[in-house]
Coordinates of C-alpha atoms in Angstrom, one line a residue:
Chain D
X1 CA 66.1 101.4 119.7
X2 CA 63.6 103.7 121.4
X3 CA 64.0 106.1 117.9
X4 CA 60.7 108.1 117.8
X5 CA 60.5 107.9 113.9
X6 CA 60.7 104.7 111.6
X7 CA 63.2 105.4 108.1
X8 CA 62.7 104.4 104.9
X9 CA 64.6 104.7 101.6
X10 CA 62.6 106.7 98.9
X11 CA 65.2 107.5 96.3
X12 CA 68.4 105.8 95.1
X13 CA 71.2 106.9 93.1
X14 CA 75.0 105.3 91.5
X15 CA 77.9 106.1 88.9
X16 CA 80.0 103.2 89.1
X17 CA 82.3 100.8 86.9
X18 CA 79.5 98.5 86.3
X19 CA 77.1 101.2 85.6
X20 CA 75.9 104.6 85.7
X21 CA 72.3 104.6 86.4
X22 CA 70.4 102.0 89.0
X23 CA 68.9 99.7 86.1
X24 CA 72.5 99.2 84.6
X25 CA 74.1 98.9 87.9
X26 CA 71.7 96.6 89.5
X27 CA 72.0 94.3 85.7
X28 CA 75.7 94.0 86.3
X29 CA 75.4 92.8 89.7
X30 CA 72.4 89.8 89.1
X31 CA 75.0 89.0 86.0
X32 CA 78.1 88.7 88.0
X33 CA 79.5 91.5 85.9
X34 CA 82.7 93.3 87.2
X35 CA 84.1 96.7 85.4
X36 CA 87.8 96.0 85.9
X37 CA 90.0 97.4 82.8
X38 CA 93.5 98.9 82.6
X39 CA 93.6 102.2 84.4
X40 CA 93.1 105.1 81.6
X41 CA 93.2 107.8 84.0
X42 CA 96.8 107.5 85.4
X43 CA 99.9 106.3 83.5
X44 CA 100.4 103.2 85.5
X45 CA 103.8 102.1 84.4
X46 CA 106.0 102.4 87.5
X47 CA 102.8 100.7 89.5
X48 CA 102.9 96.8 90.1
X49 CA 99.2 97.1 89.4
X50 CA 97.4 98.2 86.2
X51 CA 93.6 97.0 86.7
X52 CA 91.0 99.9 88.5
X53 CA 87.6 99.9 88.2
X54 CA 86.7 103.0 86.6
X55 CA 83.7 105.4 85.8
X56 CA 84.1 105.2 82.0
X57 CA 80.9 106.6 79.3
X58 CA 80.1 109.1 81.7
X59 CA 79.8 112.8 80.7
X60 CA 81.5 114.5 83.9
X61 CA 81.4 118.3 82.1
X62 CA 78.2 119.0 80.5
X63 CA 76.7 118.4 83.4
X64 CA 77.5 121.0 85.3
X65 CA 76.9 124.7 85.0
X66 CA 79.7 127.2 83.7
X67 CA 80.2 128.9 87.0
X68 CA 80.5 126.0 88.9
X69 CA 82.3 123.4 86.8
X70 CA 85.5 125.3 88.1
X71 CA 84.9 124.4 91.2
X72 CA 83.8 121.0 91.0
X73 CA 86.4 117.7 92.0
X74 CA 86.0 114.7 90.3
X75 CA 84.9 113.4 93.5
X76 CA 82.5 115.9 94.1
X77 CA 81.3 115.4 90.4
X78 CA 80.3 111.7 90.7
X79 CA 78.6 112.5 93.8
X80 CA 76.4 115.4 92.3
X81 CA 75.5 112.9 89.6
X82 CA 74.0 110.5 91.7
X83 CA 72.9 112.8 94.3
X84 CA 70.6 113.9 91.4
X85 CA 69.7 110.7 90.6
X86 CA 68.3 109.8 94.0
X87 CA 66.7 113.0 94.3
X88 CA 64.7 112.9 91.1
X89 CA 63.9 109.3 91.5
X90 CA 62.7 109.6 95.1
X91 CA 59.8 112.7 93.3
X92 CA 60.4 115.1 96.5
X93 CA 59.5 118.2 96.1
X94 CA 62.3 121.0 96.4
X95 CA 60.1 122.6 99.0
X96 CA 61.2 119.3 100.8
X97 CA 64.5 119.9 100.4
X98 CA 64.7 122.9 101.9
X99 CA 64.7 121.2 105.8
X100 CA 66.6 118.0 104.9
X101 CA 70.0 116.7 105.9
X102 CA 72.8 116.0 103.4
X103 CA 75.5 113.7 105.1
X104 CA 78.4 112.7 103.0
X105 CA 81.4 110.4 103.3
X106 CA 84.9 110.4 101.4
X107 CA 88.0 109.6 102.1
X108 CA 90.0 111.3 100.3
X109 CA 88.2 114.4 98.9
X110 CA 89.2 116.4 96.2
X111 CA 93.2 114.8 96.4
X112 CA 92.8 114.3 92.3
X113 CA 93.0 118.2 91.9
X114 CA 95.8 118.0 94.9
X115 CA 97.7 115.6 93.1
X116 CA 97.4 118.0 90.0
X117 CA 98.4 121.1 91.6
X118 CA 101.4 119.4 93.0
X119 CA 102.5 118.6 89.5
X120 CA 102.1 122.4 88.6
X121 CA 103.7 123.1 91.6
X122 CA 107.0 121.0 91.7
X123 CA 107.9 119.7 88.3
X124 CA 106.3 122.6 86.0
X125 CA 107.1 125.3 88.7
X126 CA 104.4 127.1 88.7
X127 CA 104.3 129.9 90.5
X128 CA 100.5 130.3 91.6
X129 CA 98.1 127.9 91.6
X130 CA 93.8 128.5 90.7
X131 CA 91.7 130.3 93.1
X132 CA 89.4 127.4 92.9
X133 CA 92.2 124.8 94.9
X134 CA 90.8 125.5 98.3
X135 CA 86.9 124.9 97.0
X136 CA 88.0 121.8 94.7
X137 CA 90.0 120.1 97.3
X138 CA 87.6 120.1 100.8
X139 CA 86.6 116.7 101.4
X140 CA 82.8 118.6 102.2
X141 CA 82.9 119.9 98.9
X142 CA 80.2 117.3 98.1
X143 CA 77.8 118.0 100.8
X144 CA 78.5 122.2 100.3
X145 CA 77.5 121.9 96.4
X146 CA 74.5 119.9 96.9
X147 CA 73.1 121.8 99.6
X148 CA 73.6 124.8 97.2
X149 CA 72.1 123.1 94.1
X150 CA 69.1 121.7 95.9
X151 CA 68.3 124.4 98.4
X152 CA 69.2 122.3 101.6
X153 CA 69.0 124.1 104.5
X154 CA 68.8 121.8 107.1
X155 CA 72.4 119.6 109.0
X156 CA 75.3 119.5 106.6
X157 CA 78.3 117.4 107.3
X158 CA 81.2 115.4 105.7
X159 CA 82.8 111.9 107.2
X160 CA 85.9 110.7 106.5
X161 CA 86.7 107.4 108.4
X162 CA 89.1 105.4 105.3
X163 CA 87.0 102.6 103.8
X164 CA 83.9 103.0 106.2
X165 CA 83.2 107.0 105.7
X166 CA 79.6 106.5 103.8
X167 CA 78.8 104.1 105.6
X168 CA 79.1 106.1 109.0
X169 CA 77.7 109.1 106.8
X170 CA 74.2 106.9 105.9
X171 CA 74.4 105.9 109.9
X172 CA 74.5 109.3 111.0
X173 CA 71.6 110.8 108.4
X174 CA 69.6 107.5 109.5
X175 CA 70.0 108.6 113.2
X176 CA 69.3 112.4 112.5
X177 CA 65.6 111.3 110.8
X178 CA 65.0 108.7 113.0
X179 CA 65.1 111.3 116.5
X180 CA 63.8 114.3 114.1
X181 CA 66.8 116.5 113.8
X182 CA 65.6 116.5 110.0
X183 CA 62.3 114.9 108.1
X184 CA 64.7 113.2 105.0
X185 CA 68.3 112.9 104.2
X186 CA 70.4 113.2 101.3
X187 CA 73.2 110.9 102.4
X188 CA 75.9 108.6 100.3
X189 CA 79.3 109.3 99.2
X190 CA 81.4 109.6 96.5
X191 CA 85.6 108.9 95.4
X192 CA 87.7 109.7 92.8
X193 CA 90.6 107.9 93.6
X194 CA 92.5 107.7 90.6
X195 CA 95.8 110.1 90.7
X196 CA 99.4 108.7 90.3
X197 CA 100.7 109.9 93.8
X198 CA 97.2 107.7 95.5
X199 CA 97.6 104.8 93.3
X200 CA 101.6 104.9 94.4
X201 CA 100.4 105.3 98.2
X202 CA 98.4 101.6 97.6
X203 CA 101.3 99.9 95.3
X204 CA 103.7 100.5 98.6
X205 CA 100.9 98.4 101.1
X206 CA 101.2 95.5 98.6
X207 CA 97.4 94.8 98.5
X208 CA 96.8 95.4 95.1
X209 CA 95.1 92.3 93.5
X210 CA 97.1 92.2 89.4
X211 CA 93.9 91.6 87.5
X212 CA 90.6 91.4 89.3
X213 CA 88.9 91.2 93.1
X214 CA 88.4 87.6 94.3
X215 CA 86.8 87.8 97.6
X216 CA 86.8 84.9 100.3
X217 CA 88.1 83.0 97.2
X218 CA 91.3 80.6 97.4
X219 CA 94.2 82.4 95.9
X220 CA 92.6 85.7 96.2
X221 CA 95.3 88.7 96.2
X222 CA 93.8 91.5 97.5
X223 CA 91.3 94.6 96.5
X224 CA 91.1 96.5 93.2
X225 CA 90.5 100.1 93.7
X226 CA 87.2 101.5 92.1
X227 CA 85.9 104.9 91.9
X228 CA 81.8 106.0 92.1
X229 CA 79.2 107.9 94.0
X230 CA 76.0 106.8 95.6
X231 CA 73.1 108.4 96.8
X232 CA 70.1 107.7 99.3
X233 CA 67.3 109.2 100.1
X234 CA 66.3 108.9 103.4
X235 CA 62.8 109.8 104.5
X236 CA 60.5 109.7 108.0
X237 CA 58.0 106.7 107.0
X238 CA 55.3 109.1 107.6
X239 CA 56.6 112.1 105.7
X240 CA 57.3 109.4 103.2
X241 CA 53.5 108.0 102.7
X242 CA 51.8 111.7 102.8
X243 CA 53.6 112.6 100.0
X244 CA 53.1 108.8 98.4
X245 CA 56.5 108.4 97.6
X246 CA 57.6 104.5 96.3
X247 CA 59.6 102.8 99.7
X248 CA 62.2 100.4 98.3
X249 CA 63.8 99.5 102.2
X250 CA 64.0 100.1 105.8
X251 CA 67.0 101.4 107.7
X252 CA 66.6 99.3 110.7
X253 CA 69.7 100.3 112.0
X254 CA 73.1 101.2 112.6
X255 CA 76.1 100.7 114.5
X256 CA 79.8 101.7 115.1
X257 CA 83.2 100.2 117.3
X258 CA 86.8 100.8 117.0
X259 CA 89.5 98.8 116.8
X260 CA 91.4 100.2 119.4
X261 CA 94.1 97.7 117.7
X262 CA 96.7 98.1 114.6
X263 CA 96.5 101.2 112.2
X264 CA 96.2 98.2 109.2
X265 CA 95.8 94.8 110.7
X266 CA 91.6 94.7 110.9
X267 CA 90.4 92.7 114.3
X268 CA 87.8 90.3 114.6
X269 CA 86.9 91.6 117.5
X270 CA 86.5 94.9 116.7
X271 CA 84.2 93.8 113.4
X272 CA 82.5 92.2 115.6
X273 CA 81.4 94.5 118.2
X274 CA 80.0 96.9 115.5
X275 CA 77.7 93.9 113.8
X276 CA 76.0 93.6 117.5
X277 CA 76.0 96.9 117.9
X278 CA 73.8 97.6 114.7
X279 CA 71.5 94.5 115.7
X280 CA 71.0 96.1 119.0
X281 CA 70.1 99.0 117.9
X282 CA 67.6 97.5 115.2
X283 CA 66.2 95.3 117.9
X284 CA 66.6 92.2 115.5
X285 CA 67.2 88.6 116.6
X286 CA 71.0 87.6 114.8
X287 CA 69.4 84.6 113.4
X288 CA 66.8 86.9 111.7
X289 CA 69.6 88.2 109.0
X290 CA 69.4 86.4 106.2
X291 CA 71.9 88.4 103.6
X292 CA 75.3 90.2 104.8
X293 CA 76.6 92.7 102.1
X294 CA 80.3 92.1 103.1
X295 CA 82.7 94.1 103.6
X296 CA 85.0 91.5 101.5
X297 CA 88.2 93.6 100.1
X298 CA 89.4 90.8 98.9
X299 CA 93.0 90.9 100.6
X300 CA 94.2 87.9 102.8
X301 CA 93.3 89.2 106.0
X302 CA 90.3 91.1 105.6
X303 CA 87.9 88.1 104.4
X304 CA 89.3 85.9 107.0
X305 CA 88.8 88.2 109.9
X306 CA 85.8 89.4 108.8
X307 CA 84.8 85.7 108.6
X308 CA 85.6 85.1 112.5
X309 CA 83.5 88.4 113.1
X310 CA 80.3 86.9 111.3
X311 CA 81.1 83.2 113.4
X312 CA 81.7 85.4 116.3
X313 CA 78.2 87.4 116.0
X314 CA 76.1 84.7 114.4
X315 CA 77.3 81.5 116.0
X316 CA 75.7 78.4 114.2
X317 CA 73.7 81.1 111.8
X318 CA 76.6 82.2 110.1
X319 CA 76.2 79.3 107.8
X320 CA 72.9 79.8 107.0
X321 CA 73.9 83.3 106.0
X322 CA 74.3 84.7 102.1
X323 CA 77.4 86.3 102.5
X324 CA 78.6 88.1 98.7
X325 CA 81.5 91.1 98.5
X326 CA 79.9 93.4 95.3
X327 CA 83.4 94.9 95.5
X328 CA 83.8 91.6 93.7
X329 CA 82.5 94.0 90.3
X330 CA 82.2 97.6 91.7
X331 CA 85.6 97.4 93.1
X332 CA 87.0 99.0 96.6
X333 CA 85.8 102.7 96.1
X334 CA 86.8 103.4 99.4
X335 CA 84.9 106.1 101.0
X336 CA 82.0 105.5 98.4
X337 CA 82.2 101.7 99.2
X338 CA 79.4 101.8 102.3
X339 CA 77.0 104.1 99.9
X340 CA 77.5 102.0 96.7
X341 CA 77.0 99.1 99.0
X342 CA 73.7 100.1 100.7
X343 CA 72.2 100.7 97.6
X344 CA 73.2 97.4 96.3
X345 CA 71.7 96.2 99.9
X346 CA 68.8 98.0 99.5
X347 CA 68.2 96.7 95.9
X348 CA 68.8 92.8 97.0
X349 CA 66.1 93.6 99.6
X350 CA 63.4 94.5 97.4
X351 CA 64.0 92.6 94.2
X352 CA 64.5 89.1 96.1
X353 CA 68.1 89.0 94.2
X354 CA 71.5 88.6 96.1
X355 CA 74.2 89.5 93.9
X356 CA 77.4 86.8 94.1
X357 CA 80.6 87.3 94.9
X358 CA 82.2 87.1 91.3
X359 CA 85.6 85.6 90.2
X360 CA 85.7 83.1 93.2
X361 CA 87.3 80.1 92.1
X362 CA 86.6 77.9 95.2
X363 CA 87.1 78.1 98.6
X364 CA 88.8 79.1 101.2
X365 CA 89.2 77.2 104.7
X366 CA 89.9 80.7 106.6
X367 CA 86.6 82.1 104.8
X368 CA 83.7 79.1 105.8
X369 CA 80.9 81.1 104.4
X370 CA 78.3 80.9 101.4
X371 CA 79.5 83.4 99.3
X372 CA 77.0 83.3 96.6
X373 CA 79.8 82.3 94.7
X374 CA 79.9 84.1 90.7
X375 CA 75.4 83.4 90.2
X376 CA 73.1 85.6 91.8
X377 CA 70.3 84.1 93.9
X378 CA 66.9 84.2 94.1
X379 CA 65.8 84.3 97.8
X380 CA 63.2 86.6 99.4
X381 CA 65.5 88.0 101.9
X382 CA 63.6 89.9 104.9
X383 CA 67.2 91.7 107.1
X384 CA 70.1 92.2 105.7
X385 CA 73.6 94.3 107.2
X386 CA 76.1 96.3 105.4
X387 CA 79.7 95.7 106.4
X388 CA 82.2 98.4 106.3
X389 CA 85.5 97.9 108.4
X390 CA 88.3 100.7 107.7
X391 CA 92.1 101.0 107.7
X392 CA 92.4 102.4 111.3
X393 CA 89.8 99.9 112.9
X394 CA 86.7 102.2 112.6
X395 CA 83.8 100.4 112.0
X396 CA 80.3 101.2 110.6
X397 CA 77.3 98.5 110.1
X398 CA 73.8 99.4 108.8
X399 CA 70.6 96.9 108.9
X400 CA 68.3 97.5 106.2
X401 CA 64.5 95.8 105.8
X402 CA 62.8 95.2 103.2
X403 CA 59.7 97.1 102.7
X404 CA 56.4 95.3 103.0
X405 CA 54.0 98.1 103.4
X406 CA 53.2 98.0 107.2
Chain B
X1 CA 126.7 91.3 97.4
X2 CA 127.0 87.8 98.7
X3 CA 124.7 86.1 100.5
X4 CA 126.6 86.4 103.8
X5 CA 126.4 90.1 103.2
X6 CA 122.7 90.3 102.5
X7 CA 121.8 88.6 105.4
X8 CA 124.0 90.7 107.8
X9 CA 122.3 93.9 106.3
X10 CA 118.3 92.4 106.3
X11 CA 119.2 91.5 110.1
X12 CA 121.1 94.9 111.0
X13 CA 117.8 96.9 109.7
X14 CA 115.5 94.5 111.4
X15 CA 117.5 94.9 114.8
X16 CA 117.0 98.6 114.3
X17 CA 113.6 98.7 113.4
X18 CA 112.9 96.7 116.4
X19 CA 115.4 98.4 118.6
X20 CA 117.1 94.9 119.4
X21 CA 120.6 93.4 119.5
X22 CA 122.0 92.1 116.1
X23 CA 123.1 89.4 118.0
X24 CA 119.6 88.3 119.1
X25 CA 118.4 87.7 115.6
X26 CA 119.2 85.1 113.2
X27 CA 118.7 83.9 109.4
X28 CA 115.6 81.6 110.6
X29 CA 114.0 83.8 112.7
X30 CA 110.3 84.4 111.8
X31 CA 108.8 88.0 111.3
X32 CA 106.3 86.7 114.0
X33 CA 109.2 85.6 116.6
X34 CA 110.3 88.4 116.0
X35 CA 107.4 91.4 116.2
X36 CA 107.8 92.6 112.6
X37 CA 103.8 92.9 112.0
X38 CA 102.8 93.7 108.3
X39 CA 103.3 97.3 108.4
X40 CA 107.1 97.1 109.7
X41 CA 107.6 94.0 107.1
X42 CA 106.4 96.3 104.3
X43 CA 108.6 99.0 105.7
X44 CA 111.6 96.7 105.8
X45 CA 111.4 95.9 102.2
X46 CA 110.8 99.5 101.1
X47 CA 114.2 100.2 102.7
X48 CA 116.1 97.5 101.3
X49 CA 114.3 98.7 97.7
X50 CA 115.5 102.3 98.1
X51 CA 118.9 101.1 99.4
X52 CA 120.0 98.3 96.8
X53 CA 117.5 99.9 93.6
X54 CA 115.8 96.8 93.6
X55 CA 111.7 96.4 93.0
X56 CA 110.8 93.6 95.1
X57 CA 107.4 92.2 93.3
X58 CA 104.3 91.9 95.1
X59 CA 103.8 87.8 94.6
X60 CA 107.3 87.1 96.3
X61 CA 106.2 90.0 99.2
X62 CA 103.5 88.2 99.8
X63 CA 105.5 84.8 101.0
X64 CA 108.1 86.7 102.9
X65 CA 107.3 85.5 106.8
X66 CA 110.9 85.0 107.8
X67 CA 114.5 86.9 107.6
X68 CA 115.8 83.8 105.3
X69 CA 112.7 84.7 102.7
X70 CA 113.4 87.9 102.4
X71 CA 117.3 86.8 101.5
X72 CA 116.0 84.5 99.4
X73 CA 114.2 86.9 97.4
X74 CA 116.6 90.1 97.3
X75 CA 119.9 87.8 96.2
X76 CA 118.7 86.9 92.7
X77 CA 117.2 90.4 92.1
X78 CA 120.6 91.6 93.2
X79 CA 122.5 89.3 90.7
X80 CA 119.9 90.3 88.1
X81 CA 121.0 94.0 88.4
X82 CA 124.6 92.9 88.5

């Protein structure tokens, strides 16, 4: 609204469970293909749950240079990866680099190498612990190593907000290009949640789902957790078309509420006020959304209220909306989950694709959507929004357009 | 543990938790009546875990909405362990 500068998207980047490069990603979504498999990273035997969705065929070492590996998170490695990705895809010159943004979201940083050093610490009593902790461990790891690699000079920052941090990450880089504090953005996030004292943390809130993520569905019994990175490239539309660069979307948008309610019990209300403010700020009609990326955890209460919050916004419309939860096959990566999401947005937008929501097996009276249940669709969709609604009741929407050249 | 006993000790932790009478609380009381929201009902069962060494599982959790479900589902773990 009143932004001096239009956005576009001009690179994308992803490691996830269903894939760890855009064309295999984007496969595994139109298939309906999820990547849940008995944890391997965690020995999940005292855990009521077994099933992740993890990164699996994916070098994490070679990667990476000698003197840095040592100080590299898994977190902060799956971000690098597809930070990379989006870079190199996008064709921007480092020289353009040099007075970007890099905005990143995580919520729980570097906590694998935390849960490490505590082993060392308590049960094998060890008496010091690496040098590298400190480095390893700060959730702005991510944005510190990219800026480094890449030669980014301009705003650096790290979110953390739970389940919405890339999400408010993307919104805040979007904002940034749009009123010129920086001519692109590397933006996304990354999470590596996979460490026996996290996994315990989410077996004691009794939301873990025993073999897969069945959003909106009947009998649904919660979320599966997932790990990943994701990266965008965003880009002033005119910096964009001097340099020729492809456009795959518009950010149209963004917008943010709070609760002000229950530290786990999501509102309606609150879901709801950060859906209109995103349309506000995109100056779109409600009725001119056509695809919601949900938000979709798959737990009882989530899909339901975030149900109400798409009847509350979209009145009569909400029924005409496609509604699909991806986490449905990338799993609940958290602080990733808004970045992995926008890409999967992004793609939907310019391939004429909605992904499904997979593993439904019929509905639910508490969730009257079309879910796109288990087939992807084909349907040129013109606006879509990104849901991401966090423990804590802080919310974070994005409205992407597709691209059609003007 | 009899039944009569597990009910006397679900209720005593509830009337803590929500800093009420004993007296004011009975075996068909609902969470809801009662002001036990999610987070307090998983705390309540994560006590009664570490106090009786019992692992409650996550399916019969999830039906737990009153003080005579969660008796219903601690007395047979309780006999199994016994």
């Amino acid at each position: 609204m009143g932004a001096p500068h239009r956005v576009v998207v001009t690179g994308l980047g992803v490691v996830s469970a269903i894939g760890n490069d855009l064309k295999t990603f984007w496969e595994s979504l139109c298939a309906g293909q999820h990547g849940f498999r008995e944890i391997e990273l965690v020995d999940t035997s005292t855990l009521q749950f077994q099933v992740g969705a993890e990164v699996r065929d994916l070098d994490l070492e070679t990667p990476f240079d000698d003197s840095v590996s040592s100080l590299l998170d898994r977190f902060a490695r799956l971000w690098l990866l597809a930070a990379r990705q989006a870079v190199e895809a996008s064709g921007i010159a480092s020289k353009d680099l040099q007075d970007a943004a890099v905005i990143t979201g995580t919520a729980l940083g570097g906590q694998t190498t935390q849960d490490e050093l505590f082993v060392a610490l308590y049960r094998e009593n060890k008496r010091r612990l690496t040098p590298f902790a400190v480095p390893r461990i700060m959730p702005s790891s991510g944005a510190s190593q990219a800026s480094m690699e890449l030669g980014i000079e301009g705003p650096g920052m790290t979110i953390s907000t739970a389940c919405s941090s890339s999400n408010h990450a993307i919104g805040m880089a979007y904002w940034m290009v749009a009123h010129g504090a920086a001519p692109v953005a590397l933006t996304g996030g990354s999470e590596a949640p996979f460490s026996l004292g996290h996994l315990k943390a989410w077996d004691a809130m009794r939301v873990m789902a025993p073999e897969r993520c069945r959003p909106f569905s009947r009998d649904r019994k919660g979320l599966v957790l997932g790990e990943g990175g994701a990266a965008l490239i965003l880009e002033e539309l005119d910096h964009a078309r001097a340099r020729g660069a492809h456009i795959h979307a518009e950010v149209r948008g963004f917008g943010m509420s709070s609760d002000a309610g229950h530290i786990t019990r999501p509102s309606a209300k609150g879901a709801a006020r950060a859906i209109a403010a995103s349309l506000a700020d995109s100056g779109l009609n409600p009725h001119e959304v056509e695809y919601v990326n949900a938000h979709g955890t798959g737990t009882l209460l989530n899909d339901s209220t975030e149900s109400e919050a798409l009847a509350s916004v979209f009145g009569d419309h909400a029924a005409t909306l496609l509604v699909s939860s991806t986490k449905s096959m990338h799993g609940h990566t958290l602080g990733a989950t808004g970045a992995i999401e926008a890409v999967v947005t992004t793609l939907a937008l310019e391939n004429g694709v909605v992904p499904p929501t997979a593993g439904y097996l019929g509905p639910d009276p508490e969730c009257p959507l079309d879910v796109v249940p288990n087939t992807a669709r084909e349907k040129a969709i013109r606006h879509a929004i990104s849901d991401s609604f966090a423990f804590g009741g802080l919310n974070a929407v994005l409205v992407l357009s597709r691209w059609d050249g003007a | 543990m009899d039944r009569e006993q597990i009910a006397t000790q679900v209720i005593a932790r509830i009337a803590k938790m929500q800093k009420t009478s004993p007296d004011k609380i009975s075996v068909d009381s609902t969470f809801e009546e009662l002001g036990v929201d999610s987070l307090n009902g998983l705390e309540l069962l994560w006590e009664l875990e570490e106090e009786l060494e019992i692992v409650i599982p996550d399916d019969d959790a999830r039906e737990i909405a009153k003080v005579s479900d969660v008796i219903a589902v601690v007395e047979p773990l309780l006999a199994k362990k016994s």
